[in-house]
Coordinates of C-alpha atoms in Angstrom, one line a residue:
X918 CA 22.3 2.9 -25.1
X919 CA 25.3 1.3 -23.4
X920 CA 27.1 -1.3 -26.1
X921 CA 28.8 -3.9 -24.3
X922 CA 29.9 -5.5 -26.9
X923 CA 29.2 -6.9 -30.6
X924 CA 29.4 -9.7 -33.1
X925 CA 28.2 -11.3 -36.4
X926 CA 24.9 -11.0 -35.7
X927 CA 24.0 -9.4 -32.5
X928 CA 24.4 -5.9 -30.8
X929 CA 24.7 -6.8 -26.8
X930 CA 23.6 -3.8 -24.7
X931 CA 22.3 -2.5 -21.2
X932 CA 18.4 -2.5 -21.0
X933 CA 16.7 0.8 -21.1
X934 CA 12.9 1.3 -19.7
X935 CA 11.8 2.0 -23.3
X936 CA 12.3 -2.2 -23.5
X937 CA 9.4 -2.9 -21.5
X938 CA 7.4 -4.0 -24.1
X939 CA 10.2 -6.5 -25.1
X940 CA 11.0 -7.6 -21.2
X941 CA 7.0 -8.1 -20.8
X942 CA 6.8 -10.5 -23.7
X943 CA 10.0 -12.1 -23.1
X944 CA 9.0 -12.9 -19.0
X945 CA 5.8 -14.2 -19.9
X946 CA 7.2 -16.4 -23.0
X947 CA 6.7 -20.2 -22.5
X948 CA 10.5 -21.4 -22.1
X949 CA 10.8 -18.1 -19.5
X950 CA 7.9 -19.8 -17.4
X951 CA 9.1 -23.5 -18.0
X952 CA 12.5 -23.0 -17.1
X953 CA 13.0 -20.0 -14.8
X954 CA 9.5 -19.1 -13.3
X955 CA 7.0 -16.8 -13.4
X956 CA 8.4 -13.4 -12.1
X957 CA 5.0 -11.5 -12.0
X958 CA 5.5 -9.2 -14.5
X959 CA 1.9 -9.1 -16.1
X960 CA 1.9 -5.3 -17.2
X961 CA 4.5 -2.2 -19.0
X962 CA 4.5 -0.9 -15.3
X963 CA 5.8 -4.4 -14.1
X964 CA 8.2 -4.3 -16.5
X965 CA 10.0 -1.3 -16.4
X966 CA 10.3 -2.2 -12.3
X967 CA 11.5 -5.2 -13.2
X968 CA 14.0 -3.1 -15.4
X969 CA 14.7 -1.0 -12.7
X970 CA 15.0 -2.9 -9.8
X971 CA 16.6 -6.2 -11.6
X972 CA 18.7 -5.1 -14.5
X973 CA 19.9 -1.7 -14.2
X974 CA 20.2 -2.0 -10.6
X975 CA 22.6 -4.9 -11.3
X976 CA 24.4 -3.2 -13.7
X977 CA 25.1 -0.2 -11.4
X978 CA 25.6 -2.5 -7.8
X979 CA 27.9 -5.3 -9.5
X980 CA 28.9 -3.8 -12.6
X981 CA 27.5 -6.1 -14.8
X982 CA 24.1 -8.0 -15.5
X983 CA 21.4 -9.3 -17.8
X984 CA 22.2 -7.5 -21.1
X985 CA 19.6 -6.9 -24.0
X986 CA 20.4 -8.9 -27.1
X987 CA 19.5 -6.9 -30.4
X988 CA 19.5 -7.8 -34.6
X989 CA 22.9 -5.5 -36.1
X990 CA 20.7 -4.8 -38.8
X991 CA 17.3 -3.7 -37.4
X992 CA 18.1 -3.1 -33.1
X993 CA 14.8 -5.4 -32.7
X994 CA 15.6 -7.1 -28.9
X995 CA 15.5 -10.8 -29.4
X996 CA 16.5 -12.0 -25.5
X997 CA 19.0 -11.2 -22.5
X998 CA 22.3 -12.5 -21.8
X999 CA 24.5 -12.0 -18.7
X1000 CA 25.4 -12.5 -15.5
X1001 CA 23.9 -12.7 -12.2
X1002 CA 25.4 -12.0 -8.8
X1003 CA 23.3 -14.7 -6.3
X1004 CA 23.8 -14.8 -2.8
X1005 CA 24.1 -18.6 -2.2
X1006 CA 27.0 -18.9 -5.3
X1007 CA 30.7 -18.0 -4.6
X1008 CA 30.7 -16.5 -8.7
X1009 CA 28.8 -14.9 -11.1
X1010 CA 26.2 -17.0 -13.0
X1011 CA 25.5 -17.1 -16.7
X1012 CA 21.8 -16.6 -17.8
X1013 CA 20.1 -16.2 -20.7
X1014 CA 16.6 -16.4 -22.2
X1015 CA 15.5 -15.9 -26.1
X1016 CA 12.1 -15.2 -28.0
X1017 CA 10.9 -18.6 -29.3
X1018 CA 11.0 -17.4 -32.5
X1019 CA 14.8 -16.9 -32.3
X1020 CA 15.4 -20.5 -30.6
X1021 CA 17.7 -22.8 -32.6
X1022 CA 19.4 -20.7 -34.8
X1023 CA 23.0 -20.5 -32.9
X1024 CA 22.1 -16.9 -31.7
X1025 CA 22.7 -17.3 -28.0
X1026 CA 26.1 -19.5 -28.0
X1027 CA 27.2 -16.4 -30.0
X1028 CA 26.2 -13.7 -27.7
X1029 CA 27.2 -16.2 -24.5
X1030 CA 30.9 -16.7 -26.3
X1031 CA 30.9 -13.2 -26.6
X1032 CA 30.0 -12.1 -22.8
X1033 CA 32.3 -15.0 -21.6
X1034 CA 35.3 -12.9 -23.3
X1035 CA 34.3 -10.0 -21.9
X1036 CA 33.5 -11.2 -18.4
X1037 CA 37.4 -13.1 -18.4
X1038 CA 39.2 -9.8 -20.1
X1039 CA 36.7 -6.6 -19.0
X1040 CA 35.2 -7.9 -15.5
X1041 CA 38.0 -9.6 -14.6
X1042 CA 36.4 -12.9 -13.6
X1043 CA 38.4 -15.7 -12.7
X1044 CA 35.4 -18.6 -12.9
X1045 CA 31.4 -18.3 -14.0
X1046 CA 29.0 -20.8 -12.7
X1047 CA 25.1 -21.2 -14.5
X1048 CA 22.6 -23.3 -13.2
X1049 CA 20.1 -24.8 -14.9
X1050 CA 16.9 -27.3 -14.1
X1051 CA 17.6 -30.7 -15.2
X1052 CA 14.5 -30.9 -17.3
X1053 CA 16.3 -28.0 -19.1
X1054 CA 18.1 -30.3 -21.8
X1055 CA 18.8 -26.9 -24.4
X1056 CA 20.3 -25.4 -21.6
X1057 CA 22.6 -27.8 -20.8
X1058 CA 23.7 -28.8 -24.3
X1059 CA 24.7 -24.9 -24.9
X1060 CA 26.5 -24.7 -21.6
X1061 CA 28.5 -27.7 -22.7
X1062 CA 29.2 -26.0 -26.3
X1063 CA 30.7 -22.8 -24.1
X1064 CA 33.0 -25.6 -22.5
X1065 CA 31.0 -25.8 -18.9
X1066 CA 31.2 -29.2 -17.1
X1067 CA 28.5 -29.9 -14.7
X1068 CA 30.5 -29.6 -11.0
X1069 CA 27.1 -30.8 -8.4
X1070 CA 23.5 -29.5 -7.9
X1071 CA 22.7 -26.4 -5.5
X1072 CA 19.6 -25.4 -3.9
X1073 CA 18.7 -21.5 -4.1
X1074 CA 17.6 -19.7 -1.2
X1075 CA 13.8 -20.3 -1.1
X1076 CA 13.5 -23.2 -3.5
X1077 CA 12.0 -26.3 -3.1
X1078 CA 13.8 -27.6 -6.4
X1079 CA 17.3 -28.8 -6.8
X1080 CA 19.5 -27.5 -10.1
X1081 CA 22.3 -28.7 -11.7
X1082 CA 25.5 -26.4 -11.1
X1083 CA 27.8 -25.7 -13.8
X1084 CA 31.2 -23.9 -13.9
X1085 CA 33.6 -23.0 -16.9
X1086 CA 36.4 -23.7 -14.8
X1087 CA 39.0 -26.5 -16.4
X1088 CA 40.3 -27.2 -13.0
X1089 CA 36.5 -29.4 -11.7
X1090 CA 36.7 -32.4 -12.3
X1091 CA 35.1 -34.0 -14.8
X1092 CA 31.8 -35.4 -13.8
X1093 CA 29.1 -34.0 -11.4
X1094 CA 30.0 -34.0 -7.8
X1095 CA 27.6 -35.7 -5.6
X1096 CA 25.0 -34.3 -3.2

């Protein structure tokens, strides 16, 4: 297991194929379909190609990604954190999802304060974006806690629906741009 890092609560690690069974609950959790889609991953094999193909191959092609979030006490994975590399943004994106069970209890602004540091001082980035649905109020509150300003909306590649765009930089503006 490849730490990246650690705090109060949480050990923040690279994804292994022996968490499928976590990655297959956590894709097909309510708040994963509500607010970031249904990515088809219905069975263990699904999930340890979705593994594969989205989370290690991230880590190895951009040198960083989606990392598994894990209990200090017990290692028991509780959700992802990360970043994504996305062809139609000019910088990496936030994401992160959590169990229900773990919702509300301040576990994801500590992981997401914690990747931020090491995504400035480790990975060298100069600005992270995150996008979010606007239905997506949890999302946006958090990202507003980790000092992100909404900067416009974007439309991915593919999509039919709009998203808000968020960046941590202190240079935007404040206030969304317009569309």
């Amino acid at each position: 297991m490849k730490v990246i890092q650690s705090t109060e609560r949480l050990v923040i690690s690279e994804a292994e194929l022996t968490d499928a069974t976590f990655i297959l609950e956590l894709l097909n959790s309510p708040t994963w379909i509500q607010f970031i889609g249904d990515k088809g991953i219905y069975s263990m094999e699904d999930a340890e190609n979705y593994i594969r193909k989205s989370l290690t191959n991230s880590y190895q092609t951009n040198g960083f990604g989606l990392y598994k979030l894990c209990f200090k006490e017990t290692m028991v994975p509780i959700g992802l954190c990360g970043f994504l590399k996305r062809d139609y943004l000019d910088h990496p994106d936030i994401g992160f999802a959590l169990l229900p069970d773990h919702e509300g209890k301040g576990l994801m602004l500590e992981a997401s304060k914690a990747l931020l540091e090491h995504a400035l001082s480790k990975l060298g980035f100069d600005e992270v974006l995150a996008i979010v649905l606007p239905s997506n109020g949890k999302s946006c509150q958090l990202l507003g806690k980790l000092g992100f300003q909404e900067i416009g909306k974007v439309m991915p590649t593919g999509s039919q629906e709009e998203l808000l765009l968020f960046s941590n930089k202190k240079s935007h503006s404040n206030g969304a741009a317009s569309s």
